[in-house]
Coordinates of C-alpha atoms and ligand atoms in Angstrom, one line a residue:
X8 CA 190.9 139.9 -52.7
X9 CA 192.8 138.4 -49.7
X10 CA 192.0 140.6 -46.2
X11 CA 195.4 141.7 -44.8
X12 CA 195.6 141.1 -41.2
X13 CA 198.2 142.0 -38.5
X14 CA 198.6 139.9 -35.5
X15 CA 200.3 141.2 -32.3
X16 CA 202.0 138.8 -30.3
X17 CA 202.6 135.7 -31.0
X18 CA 201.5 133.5 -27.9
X19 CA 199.8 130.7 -28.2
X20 CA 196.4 132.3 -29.1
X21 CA 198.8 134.9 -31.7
X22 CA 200.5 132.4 -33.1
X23 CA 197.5 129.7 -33.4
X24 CA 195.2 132.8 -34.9
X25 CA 198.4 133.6 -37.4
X26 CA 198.0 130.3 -38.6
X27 CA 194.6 129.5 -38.6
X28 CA 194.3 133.2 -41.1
X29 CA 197.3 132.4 -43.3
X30 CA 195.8 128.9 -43.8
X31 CA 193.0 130.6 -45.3
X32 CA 194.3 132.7 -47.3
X33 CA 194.5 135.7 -45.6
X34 CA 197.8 137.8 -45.9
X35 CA 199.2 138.1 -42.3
X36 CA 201.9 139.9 -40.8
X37 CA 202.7 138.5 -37.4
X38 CA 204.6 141.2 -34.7
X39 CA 206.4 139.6 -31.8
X40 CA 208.1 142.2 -29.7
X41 CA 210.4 139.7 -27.9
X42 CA 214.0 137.8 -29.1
X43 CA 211.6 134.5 -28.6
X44 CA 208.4 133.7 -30.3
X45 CA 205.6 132.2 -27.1
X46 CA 205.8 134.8 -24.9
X47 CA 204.6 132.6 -21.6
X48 CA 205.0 129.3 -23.5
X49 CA 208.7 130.5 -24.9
X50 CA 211.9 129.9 -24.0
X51 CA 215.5 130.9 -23.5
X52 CA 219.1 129.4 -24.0
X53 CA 221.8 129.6 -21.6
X54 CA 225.4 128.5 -22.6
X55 CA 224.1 124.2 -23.7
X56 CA 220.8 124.3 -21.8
X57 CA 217.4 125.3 -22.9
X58 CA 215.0 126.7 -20.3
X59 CA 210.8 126.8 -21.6
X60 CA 210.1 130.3 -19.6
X61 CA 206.6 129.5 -18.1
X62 CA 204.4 126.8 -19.7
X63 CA 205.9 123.0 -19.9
X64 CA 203.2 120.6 -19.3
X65 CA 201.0 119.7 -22.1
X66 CA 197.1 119.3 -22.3
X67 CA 194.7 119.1 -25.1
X68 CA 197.0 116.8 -27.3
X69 CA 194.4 114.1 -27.7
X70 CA 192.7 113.8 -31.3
X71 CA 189.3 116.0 -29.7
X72 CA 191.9 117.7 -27.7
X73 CA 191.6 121.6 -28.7
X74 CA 196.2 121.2 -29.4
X75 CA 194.6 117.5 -31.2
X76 CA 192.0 119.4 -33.4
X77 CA 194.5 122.6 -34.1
X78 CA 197.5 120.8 -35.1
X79 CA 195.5 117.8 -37.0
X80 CA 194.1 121.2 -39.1
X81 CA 197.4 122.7 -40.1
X82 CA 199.5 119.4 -40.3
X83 CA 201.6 120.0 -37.7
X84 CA 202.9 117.0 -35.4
X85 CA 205.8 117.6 -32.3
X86 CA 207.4 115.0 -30.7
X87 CA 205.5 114.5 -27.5
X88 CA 204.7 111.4 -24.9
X89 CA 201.7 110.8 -23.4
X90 CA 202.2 110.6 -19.3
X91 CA 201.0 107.8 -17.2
X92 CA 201.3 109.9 -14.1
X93 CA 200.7 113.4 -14.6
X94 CA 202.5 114.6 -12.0
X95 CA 203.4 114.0 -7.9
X96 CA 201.6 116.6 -5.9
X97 CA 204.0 116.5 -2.5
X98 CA 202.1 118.4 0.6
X99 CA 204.5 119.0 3.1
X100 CA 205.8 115.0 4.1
X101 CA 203.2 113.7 1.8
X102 CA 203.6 112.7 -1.8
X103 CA 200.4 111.6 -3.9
X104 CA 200.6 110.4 -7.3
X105 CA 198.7 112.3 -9.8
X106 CA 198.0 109.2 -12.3
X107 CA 196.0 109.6 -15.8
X108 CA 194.1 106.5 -15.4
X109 CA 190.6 107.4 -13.7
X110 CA 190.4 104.1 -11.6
X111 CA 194.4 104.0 -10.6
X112 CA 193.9 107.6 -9.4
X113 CA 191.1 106.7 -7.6
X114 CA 193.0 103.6 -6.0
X115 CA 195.6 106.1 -5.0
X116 CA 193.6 107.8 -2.7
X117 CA 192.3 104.2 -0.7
X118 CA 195.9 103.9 -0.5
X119 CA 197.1 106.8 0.9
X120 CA 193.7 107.8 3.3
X121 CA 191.4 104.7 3.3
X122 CA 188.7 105.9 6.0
X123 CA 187.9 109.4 4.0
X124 CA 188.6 107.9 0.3
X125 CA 184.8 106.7 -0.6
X126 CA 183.9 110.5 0.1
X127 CA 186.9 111.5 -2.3
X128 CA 186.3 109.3 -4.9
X129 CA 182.0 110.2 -4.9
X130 CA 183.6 113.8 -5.2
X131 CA 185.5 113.4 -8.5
X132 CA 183.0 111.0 -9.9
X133 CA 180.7 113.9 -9.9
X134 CA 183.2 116.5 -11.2
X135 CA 183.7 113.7 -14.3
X136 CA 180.4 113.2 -14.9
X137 CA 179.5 117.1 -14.9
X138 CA 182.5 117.8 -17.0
X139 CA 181.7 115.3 -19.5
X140 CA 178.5 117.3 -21.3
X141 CA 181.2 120.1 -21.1
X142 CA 184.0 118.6 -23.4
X143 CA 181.0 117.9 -25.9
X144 CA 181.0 121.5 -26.2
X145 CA 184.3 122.5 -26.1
X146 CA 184.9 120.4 -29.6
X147 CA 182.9 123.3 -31.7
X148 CA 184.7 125.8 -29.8
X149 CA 182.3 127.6 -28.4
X150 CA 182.4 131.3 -27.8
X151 CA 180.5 132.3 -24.1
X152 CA 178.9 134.5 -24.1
X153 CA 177.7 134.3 -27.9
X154 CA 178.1 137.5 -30.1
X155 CA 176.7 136.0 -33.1
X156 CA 174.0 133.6 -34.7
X157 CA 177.0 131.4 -36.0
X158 CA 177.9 131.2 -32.3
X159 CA 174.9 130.7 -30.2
X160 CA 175.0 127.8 -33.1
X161 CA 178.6 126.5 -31.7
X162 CA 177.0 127.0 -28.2
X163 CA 174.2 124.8 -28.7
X164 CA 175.9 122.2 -31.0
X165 CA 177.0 119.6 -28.5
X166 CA 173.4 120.4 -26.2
X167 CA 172.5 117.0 -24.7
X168 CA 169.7 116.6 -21.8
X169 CA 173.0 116.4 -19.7
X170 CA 174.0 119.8 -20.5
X171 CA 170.8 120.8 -19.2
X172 CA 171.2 119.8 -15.9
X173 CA 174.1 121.6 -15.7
X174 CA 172.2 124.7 -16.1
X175 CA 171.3 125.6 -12.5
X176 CA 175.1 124.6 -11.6
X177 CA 176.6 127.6 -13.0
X178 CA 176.4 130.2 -10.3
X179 CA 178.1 127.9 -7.8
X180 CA 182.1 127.7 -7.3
X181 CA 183.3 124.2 -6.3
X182 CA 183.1 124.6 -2.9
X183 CA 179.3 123.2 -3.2
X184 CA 181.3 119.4 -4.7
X185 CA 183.9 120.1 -1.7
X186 CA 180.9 120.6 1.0
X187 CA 178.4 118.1 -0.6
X188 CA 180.6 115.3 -0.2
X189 CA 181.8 116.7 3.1
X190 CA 185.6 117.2 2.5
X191 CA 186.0 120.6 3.9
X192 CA 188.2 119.8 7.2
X193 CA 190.3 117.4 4.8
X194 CA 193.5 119.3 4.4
X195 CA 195.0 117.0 2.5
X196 CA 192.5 116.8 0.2
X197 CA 192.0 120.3 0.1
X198 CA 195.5 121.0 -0.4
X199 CA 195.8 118.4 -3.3
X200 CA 192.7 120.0 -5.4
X201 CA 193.7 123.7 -4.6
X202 CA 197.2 123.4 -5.5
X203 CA 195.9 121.5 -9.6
X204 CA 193.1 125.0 -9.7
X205 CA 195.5 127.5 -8.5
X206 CA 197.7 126.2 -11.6
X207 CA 195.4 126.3 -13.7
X208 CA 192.3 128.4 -12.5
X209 CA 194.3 130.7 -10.6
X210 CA 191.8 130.3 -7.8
X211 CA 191.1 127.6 -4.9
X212 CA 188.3 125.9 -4.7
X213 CA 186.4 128.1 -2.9
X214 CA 186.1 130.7 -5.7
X215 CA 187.1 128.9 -8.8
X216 CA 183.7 128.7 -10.9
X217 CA 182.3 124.9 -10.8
X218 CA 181.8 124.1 -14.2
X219 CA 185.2 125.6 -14.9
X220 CA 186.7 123.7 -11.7
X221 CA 185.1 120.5 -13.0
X222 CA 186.7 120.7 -16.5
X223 CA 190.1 121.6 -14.8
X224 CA 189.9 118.3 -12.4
X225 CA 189.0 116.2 -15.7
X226 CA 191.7 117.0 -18.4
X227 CA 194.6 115.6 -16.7
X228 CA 192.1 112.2 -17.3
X229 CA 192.2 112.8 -20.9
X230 CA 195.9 112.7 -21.1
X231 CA 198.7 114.8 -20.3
X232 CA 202.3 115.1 -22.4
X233 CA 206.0 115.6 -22.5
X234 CA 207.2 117.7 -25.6
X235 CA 210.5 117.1 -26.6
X236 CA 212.3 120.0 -25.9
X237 CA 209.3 121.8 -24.2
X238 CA 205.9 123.4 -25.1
X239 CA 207.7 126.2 -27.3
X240 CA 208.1 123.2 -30.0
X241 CA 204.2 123.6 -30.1
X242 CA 204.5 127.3 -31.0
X243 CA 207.7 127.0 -33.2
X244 CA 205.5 124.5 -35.4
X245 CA 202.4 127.1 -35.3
X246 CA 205.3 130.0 -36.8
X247 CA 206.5 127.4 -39.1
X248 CA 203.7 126.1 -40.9
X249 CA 202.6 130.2 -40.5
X250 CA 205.7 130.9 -42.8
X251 CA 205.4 127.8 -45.1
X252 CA 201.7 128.9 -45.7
X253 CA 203.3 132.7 -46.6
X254 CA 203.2 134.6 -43.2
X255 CA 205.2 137.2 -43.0
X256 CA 206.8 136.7 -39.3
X257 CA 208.8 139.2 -38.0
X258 CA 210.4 139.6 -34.6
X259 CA 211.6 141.4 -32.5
X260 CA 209.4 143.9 -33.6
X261 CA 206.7 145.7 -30.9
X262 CA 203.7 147.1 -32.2
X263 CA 203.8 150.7 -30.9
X264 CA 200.2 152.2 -32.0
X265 CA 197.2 151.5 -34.0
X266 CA 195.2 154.0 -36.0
X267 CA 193.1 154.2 -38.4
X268 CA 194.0 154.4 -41.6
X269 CA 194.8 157.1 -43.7
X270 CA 193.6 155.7 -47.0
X271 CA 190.7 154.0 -48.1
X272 CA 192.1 150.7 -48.7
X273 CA 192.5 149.8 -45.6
X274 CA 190.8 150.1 -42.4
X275 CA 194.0 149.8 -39.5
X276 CA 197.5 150.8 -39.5
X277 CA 199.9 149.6 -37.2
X278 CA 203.1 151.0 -36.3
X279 CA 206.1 148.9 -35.0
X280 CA 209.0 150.1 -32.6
X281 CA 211.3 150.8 -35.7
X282 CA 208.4 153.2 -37.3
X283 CA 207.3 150.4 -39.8
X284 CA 203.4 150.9 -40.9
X285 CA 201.7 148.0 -41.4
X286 CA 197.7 148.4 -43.7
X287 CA 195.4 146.1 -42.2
X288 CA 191.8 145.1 -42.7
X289 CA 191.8 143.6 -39.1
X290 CA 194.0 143.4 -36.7
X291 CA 194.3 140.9 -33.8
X292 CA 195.8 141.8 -30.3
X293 CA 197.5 139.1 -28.4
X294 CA 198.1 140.9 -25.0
X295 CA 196.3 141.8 -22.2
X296 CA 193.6 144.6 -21.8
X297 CA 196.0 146.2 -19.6
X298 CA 198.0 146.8 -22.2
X299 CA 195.5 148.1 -24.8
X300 CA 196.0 151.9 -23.4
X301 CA 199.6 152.0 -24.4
X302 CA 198.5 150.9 -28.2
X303 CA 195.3 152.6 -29.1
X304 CA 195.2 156.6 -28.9
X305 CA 191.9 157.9 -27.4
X306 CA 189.4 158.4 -29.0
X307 CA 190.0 154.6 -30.4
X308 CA 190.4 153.3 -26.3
X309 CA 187.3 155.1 -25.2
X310 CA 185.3 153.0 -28.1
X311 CA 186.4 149.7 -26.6
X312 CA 183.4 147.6 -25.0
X313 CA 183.0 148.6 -21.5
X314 CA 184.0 144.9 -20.0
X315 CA 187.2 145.3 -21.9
X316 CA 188.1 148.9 -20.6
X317 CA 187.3 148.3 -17.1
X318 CA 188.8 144.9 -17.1
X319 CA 192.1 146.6 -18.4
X320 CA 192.1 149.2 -14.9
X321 CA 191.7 145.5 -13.0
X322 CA 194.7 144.2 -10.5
X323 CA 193.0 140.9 -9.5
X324 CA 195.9 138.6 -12.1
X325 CA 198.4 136.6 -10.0
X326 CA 202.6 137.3 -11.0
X327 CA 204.7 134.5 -11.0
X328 CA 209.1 134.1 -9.9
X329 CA 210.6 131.5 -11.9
X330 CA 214.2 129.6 -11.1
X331 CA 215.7 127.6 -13.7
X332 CA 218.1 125.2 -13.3
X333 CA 220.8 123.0 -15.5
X334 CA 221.7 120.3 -12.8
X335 CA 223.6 117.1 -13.6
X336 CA 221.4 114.2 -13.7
X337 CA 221.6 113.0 -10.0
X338 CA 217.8 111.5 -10.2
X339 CA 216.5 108.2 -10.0
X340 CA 214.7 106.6 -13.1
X341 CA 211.6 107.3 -11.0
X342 CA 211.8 111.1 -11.0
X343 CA 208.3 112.5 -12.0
X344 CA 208.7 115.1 -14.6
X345 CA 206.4 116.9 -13.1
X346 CA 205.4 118.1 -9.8
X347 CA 203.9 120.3 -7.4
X348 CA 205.8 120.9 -4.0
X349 CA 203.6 122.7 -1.4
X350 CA 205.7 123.4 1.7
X351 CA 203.2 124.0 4.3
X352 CA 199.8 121.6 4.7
X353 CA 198.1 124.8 5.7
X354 CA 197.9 127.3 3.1
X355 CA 195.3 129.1 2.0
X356 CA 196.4 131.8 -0.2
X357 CA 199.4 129.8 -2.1
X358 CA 201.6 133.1 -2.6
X359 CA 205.2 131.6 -2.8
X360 CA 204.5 128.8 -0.9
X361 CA 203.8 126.4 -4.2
X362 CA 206.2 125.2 -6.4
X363 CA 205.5 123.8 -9.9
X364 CA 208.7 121.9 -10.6
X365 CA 209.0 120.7 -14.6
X366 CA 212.5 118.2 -14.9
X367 CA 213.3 117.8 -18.3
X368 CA 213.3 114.1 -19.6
X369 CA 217.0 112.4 -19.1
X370 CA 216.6 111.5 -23.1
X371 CA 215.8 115.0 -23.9
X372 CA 218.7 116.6 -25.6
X373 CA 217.2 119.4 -26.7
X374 CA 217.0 120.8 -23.1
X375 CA 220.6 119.7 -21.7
X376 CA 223.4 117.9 -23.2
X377 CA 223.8 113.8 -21.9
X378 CA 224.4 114.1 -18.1
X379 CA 222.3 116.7 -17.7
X380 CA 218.9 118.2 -17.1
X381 CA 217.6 121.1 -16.7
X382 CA 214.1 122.2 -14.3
X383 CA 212.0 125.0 -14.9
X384 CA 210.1 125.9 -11.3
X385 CA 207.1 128.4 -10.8
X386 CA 205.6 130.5 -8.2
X387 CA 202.2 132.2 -7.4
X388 CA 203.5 135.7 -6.0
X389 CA 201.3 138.9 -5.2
X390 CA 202.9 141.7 -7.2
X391 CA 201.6 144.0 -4.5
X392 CA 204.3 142.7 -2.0
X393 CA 207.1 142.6 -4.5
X394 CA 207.3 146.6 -5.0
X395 CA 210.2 147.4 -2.4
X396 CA 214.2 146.4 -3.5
X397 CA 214.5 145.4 -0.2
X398 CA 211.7 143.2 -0.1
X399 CA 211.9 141.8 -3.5
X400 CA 215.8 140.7 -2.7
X401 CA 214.8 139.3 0.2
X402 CA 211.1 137.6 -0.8
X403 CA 213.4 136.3 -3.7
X404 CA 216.2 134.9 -1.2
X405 CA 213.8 133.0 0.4
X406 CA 212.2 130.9 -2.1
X407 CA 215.5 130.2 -3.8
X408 CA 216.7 128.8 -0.5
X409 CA 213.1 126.9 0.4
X410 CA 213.6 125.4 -3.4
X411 CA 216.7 124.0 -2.9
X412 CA 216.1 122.8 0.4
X413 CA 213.3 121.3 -0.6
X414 CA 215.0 119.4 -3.3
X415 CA 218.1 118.4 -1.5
X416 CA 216.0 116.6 1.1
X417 CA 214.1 115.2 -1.8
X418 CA 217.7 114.5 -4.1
X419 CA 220.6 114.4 -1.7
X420 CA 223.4 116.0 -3.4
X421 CA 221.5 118.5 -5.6
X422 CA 222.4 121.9 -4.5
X423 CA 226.5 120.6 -5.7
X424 CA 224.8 119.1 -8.5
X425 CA 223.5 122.9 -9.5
X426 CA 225.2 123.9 -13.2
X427 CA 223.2 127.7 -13.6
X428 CA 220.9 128.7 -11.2
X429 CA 218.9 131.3 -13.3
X430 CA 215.3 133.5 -11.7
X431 CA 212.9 135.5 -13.2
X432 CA 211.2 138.0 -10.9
X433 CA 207.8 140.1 -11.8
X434 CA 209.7 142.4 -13.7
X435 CA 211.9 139.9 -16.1
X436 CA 208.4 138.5 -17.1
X437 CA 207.2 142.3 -17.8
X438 CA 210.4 142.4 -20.2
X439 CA 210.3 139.1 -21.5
X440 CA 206.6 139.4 -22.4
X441 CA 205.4 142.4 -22.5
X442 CA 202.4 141.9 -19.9
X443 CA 202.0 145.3 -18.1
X444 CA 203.3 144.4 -14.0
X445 CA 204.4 140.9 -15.0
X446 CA 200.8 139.7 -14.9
X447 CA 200.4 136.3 -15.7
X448 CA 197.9 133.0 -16.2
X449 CA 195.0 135.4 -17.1
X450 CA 191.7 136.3 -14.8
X451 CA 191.2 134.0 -11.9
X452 CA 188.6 131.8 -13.3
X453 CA 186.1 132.9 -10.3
X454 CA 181.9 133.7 -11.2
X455 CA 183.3 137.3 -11.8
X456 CA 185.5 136.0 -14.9
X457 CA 184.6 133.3 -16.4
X458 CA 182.1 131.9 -18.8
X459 CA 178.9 134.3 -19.2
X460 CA 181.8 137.1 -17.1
X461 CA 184.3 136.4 -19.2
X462 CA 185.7 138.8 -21.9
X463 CA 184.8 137.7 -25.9
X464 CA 187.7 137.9 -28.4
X465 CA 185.3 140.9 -29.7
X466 CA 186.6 145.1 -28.5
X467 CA 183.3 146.7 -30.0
X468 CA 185.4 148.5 -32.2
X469 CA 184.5 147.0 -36.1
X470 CA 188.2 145.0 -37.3
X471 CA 189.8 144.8 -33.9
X472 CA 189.8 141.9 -31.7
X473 CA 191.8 140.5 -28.7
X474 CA 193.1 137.4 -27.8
X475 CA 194.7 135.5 -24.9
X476 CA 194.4 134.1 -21.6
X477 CA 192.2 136.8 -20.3
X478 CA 190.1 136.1 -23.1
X479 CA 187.0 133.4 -22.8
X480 CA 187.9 130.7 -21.9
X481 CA 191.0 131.7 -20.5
X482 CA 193.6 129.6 -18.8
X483 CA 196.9 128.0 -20.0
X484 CA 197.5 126.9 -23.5
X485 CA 194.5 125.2 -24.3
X486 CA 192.5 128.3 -23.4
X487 CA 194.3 130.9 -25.4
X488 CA 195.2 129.1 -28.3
X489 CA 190.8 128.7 -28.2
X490 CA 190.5 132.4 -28.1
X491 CA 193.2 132.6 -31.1
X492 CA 190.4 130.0 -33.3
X493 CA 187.6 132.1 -31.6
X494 CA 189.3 135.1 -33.6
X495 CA 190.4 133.5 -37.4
X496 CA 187.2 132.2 -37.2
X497 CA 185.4 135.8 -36.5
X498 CA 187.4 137.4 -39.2
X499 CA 187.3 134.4 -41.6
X500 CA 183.5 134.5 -41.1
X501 CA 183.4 130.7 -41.2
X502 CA 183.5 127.8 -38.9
X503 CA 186.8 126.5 -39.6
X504 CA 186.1 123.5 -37.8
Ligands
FAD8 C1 205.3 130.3 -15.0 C2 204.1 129.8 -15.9 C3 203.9 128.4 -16.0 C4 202.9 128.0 -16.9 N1 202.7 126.6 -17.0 C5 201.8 126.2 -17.9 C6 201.8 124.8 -18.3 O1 202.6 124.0 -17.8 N2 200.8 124.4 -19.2 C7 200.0 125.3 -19.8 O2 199.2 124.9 -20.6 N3 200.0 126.6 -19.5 C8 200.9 127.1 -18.6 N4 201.0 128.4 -18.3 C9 200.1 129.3 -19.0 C10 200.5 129.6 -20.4 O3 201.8 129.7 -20.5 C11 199.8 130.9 -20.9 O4 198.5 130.9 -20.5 C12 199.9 131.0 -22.4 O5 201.1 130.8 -22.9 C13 199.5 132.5 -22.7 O6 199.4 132.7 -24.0 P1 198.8 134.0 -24.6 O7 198.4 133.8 -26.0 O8 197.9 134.7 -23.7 O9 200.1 135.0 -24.8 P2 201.4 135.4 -24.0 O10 202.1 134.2 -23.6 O11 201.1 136.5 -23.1 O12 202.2 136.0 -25.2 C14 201.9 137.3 -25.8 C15 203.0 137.7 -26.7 O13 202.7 139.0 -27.3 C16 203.9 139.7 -27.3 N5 203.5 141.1 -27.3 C17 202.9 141.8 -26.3 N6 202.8 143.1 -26.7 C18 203.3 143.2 -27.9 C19 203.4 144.3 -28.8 N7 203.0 145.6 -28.5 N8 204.0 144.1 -30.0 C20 204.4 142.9 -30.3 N9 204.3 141.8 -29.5 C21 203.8 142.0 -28.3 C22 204.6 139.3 -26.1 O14 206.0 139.6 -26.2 C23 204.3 137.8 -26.0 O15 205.3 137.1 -26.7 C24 202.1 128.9 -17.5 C25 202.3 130.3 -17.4 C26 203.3 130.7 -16.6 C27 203.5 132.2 -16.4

C-alpha cells in the first residue's frame, strides 16, 4: 500500500520533498498557507508587473548542480540563462565585477588593486581547491551529521585523500584563509567577501564556518542563472509535475495542529485553518523550529530532539526589508542583473547598510510589460531594532531614500522613472510566509550551526520530520531544497539518487 504523507509548506525544500514522494508513489497532500506557492522564493503581482518576494538569483542549475540533479529527476526544465558575470559588488565609489570565469575573476582583481592582488588570488585558490573534495560530496546528498547506516554511506561516498585533509579544517571559520594570506586590513577585499557570505551564510567572514565559507566563495564559479520570470518558475514546475504525478495541492490552506491519530490506520492527523483533517503516515514540516510550538500540542513538542526544541527558543536568524520596483527601462545594455550595493566601505555588521538589487532582464515579459522592468532589492535588518512604530517608519524611510539615491547617482533619471514603489517590512514577511518574527535565510552558518551543529531533517519523534533552511545544510535554495531530498529519501527509505 502507498504511505500517505502531508507536506507543510511548500518552499523550496516542501515543494522539492512533495515531488520527490509523489514521484514515488507516495500519496501526498501538500498545505501551503499563503495565496503564493515558495514562500521566500514566491512572488506577487501588482497591476502588469511581477515581483519574486525574496530569492531571484539562481545556483545549483548545472547538471551535478543539486537544482541540475532535482529537476533532471522529475523532468522538469525552466527557462533560465547561465550568467557570465554573476553580479557587480559596488563598495561605496567602487564597483568590482563578480565574473563566473575563475581566471577573469581573478584578472579583475590585478585590475582593480594590482600591489595586494597576488595575496587575493593565493586566497581563493585555496578556498577552490578546499571546496572541491566538498562538491564531491554534496552530489550523494549527504546528511551531517549522519542518522543512519544508509547515511554515513552518503557521507563517505565521495571520501577522497582530499577530503581528509580537510578534516582538521573544520573547527576554523574563514578568518584563518583571510589572516593566512594576510588580507585582514584590506577593506575592500573584506567588504567584497563579507557582503557574497552575509547573502548567503548570513555571517562575515569572521564567523562563517570555513568549509561552509569555502563552498559559498566557489559556486558562483560553477555557474550562476537568470530564470525567466524569476526563481518562483523553479517551484511552480516542482507543484506542477507534483500535480501531474497525482499530488493533491492545496492552498491557501494553513496547517493548524498535528496529532496523533485517532485510528489505527494511520499514524498523524493534520488539521488545516478551515478544520479539514488530513490521515498521514508521515508528515513533513516545511517551517522553522520556531514555529513547531504553535503546531504540535505538548506532550508531542516536549518529545522533539533537544537541538530542535532549543533551536526553536533561538533569536540569532537575520530579518530582511524588501522594496520592489516597476521602473521604465532607463538602463544601459550593460546593467548587471544583479548586484550588491554597500553604502559605507566600513561596515561591519551589514544591518541595512547592504543592498541586494535583482533587475529583471529587459526581454523578460513575464516580469514587466516592453518598456519596463521591474527590481526586487533586499536588506539584512536586526528585528530587535524594528519593534517601535516610530522607529520602524523611520528605519524604513531611510533605506527607501539611501536606495533611490543610490540608484539615481547610479541611473540618472530613476527616481521619475519609478512606476510602483512597493516594501515589505519584518512583519509583511511574517504574513506572507509564515516564519514566526519575519525570520529569514535560516541559522547563520557559524561553528554553532552548521555541519556536525546543524539541525537533521529528523524531530525524534517516529513519522515527523522538518525541513528548510534551518535545516542541514541550510542556506538559500540549494540548501533547503537538499533538506527537502534529505526527507523523501528518509521516508522513501531509498537513495533516490
Ligand atoms: C529577501 C531574500 C532574498 C533571497 N535571495 C535568494 C537568492 O537570490 N537565491 C537563493 O538561492 N536564495 C535566496 N534567498 C533564500 C531563499 O529564498 C530561502 O532560503 C528559501 O526559499 C527557503 O525555503 P524553505 O524551504 O526554507 O521555505 P520557506 O521559503 O520558508 O517557505 C515555507 C512555506 O511554508 C508555508 N507555511 C508555513 N507554515 C505553514 C503552515 N502552518 N501551514 C501551511 N503552510 C505553511 C509558508 O507560507 C511558506 O510558503 C533569499 C531569501 C530572502 C528572504
Amino acid at each position: 500500500m502507498s504511505k500517505k504523507i502531508v507536506v507543510i509548506g511548500s518552499g523550496f525544500a516542501g515543494s522539492t520533498a512533495a515531488a520527490m514522494l509523489q514521484k514515488n508513489q507516495c500519496e501526498v497532500t501538500l498545505l501551503e498557507a499563503a495565496a503564493e506557492w515558495g514562500g521566500c522564493s514566491g512572488k506577487f503581482q501588482r497591476g502588469k508587473f511581477l515581483f519574486p518576494v525574496g530569492a531571484t538569483l539562481a545556483m545549483g542549475f548545472a547538471e551535478q548542480g543539486i537544482h541540475g540533479r532535482i529537476n533532471n529527476y522529475l523532468n522538469i526544465n525552466v527557462k533560465s540563462k547561465r550568467l557570465d558575470k554573476v553580479m557587480d559588488v559596488t563598495i561605496e565609489h567602487e564597483s568590482l565585477p563578480y565574473y563566473s570565469d575563475r581566471e577573469t575573476f581573478i584578472n579583475m582583481w590585478y585590475e582593480k588593486v594590482p600591489d595586494e592582488a597576488s595575496r587575493i588570488e593565493a586566497f581563493f585558490r585555496e578556498v577552490w581547491k578546499t571546496a572541491e573534495p566538498l562538491k564531491k560530496h554534496m552530489v550523494h546528498f549527504p546528511v551531517v551529521p549522519p542518522g543512519t547506516f544508509r547515511e554515513t554511506g552518503s557521507v563517505l561516498k565521495g571520501f577522497t585523500l582530499s577530503s581528509l585533509k580537510l578534516l582538521p579544517l573544520l573547527p576554523f571559520t574563514l578568518d584563518y584563509f583571510v589572516k593566512k594570506h594576510d588580507l585582514t586590513e584590506h577593506q575592500l577585499f573584506v567588504q567584497f567577501i563579507n557582503g557574497v557570505l552575509m547573502d548567503s551564510m548570513q555571517t562575515t567572514y569572521q564567523n562563517c564556518t570555513l568549509l561552509m565559507g569555502c563552498m559559498a566563495l566557489d559556486i558562483y564559479h560553477d555557474g550562476v542563472w537568470y530564470v525567466e520570470g524569476g526563481l518562483y518558475k523553479l517551484i511552480e514546475s516542482l507543484i506542477e509535475n507534483f500535480k501531474f504525478n497525482g499530488g493533491n495541492a492545496l492552498k491557501p490552506r494553513r496547517a493548524t495542529y498535528i496529532r496523533k491519530s485517532s485510528t489505527n490506520d494511520y499514524q498523524w492527523e493534520v488539521e488545516d485553518h478551515r478544520g479539514n483533517v488530513y490521515q498521514a503516515d508521515d508528515v513533513v514540516i516545511n517551517t522553522p523550529p520556531a514555529n513547531m510550538k504553535k503546531l504540535l500540542s505538548e506532550p508531542l513538542y516536549s518529545q522533539l530532539n533537544k537541538k530542535l526544541k532549543k533551536r526553536a527558543t533561538l533569536d540569532v536568524e537575520w530579518g530582511t526589508y524588501t522594496l520592489y520596483l516597476a521602473v521604465k527601462d532607463i538602463f544601459p545594455a550593460d546593467a548587471p542583473l544583479f548586484e550588491q550595493i554597500m553604502l559605507s566601505n566600513k561596515s561591519s555588521s551589514f544591518d541595512e547598510d547592504h543592498f541586494f538589487v535583482s533587475l529583471s532582464s529587459s526581454t523578460d515579459r513575464n516580469r514587466a510589460p516592453e518598456g519596463c522592468r521591474t527590481i526586487t532589492i533586499s536588506t539584512h535588518i536586526n528585528t530587535k531594532n524594528w519593534n517601535y512604530k516610530e522607529i520602524y517608519d523611520q528605519k524604513a524611510a531611510d533605506i527607501e531614500r539611501a536606495v533611490i539615491n543610490a540608484l539615481e547617482k547610479k541611473y540618472p533619471g530613476f527616481e521619475n522613472a519609478l512606476i510602483h514603489f512597493l516594501s515589505g517590512g519584518p512583519r509583511a514577511w511574517e504574513r506572507f510566509t509564515n516564519r514566526s518574527g519575519g525570520k529569514v535565510g535560516g541559522f547563520p552558518q557559524t561553528n554553532d550551526f552548521s555541519l556536525w551543529r546543524a539541525l537533521q531533517h529528523r524531530t525524534g519523534i517516529k513519522g515527523l520530520w522538518v525541513c528548510g533552511d534551518n535545516i542541514f545544510p541550510g542556506a538559500g535554495s540549494v540548501g533547503a531544497s537538499s533538506s527537502g531530498v534529505h526527507a523523501a529519501r528518509s521516508i522513501l527509505n531509498k537513495r533516490i539518487f
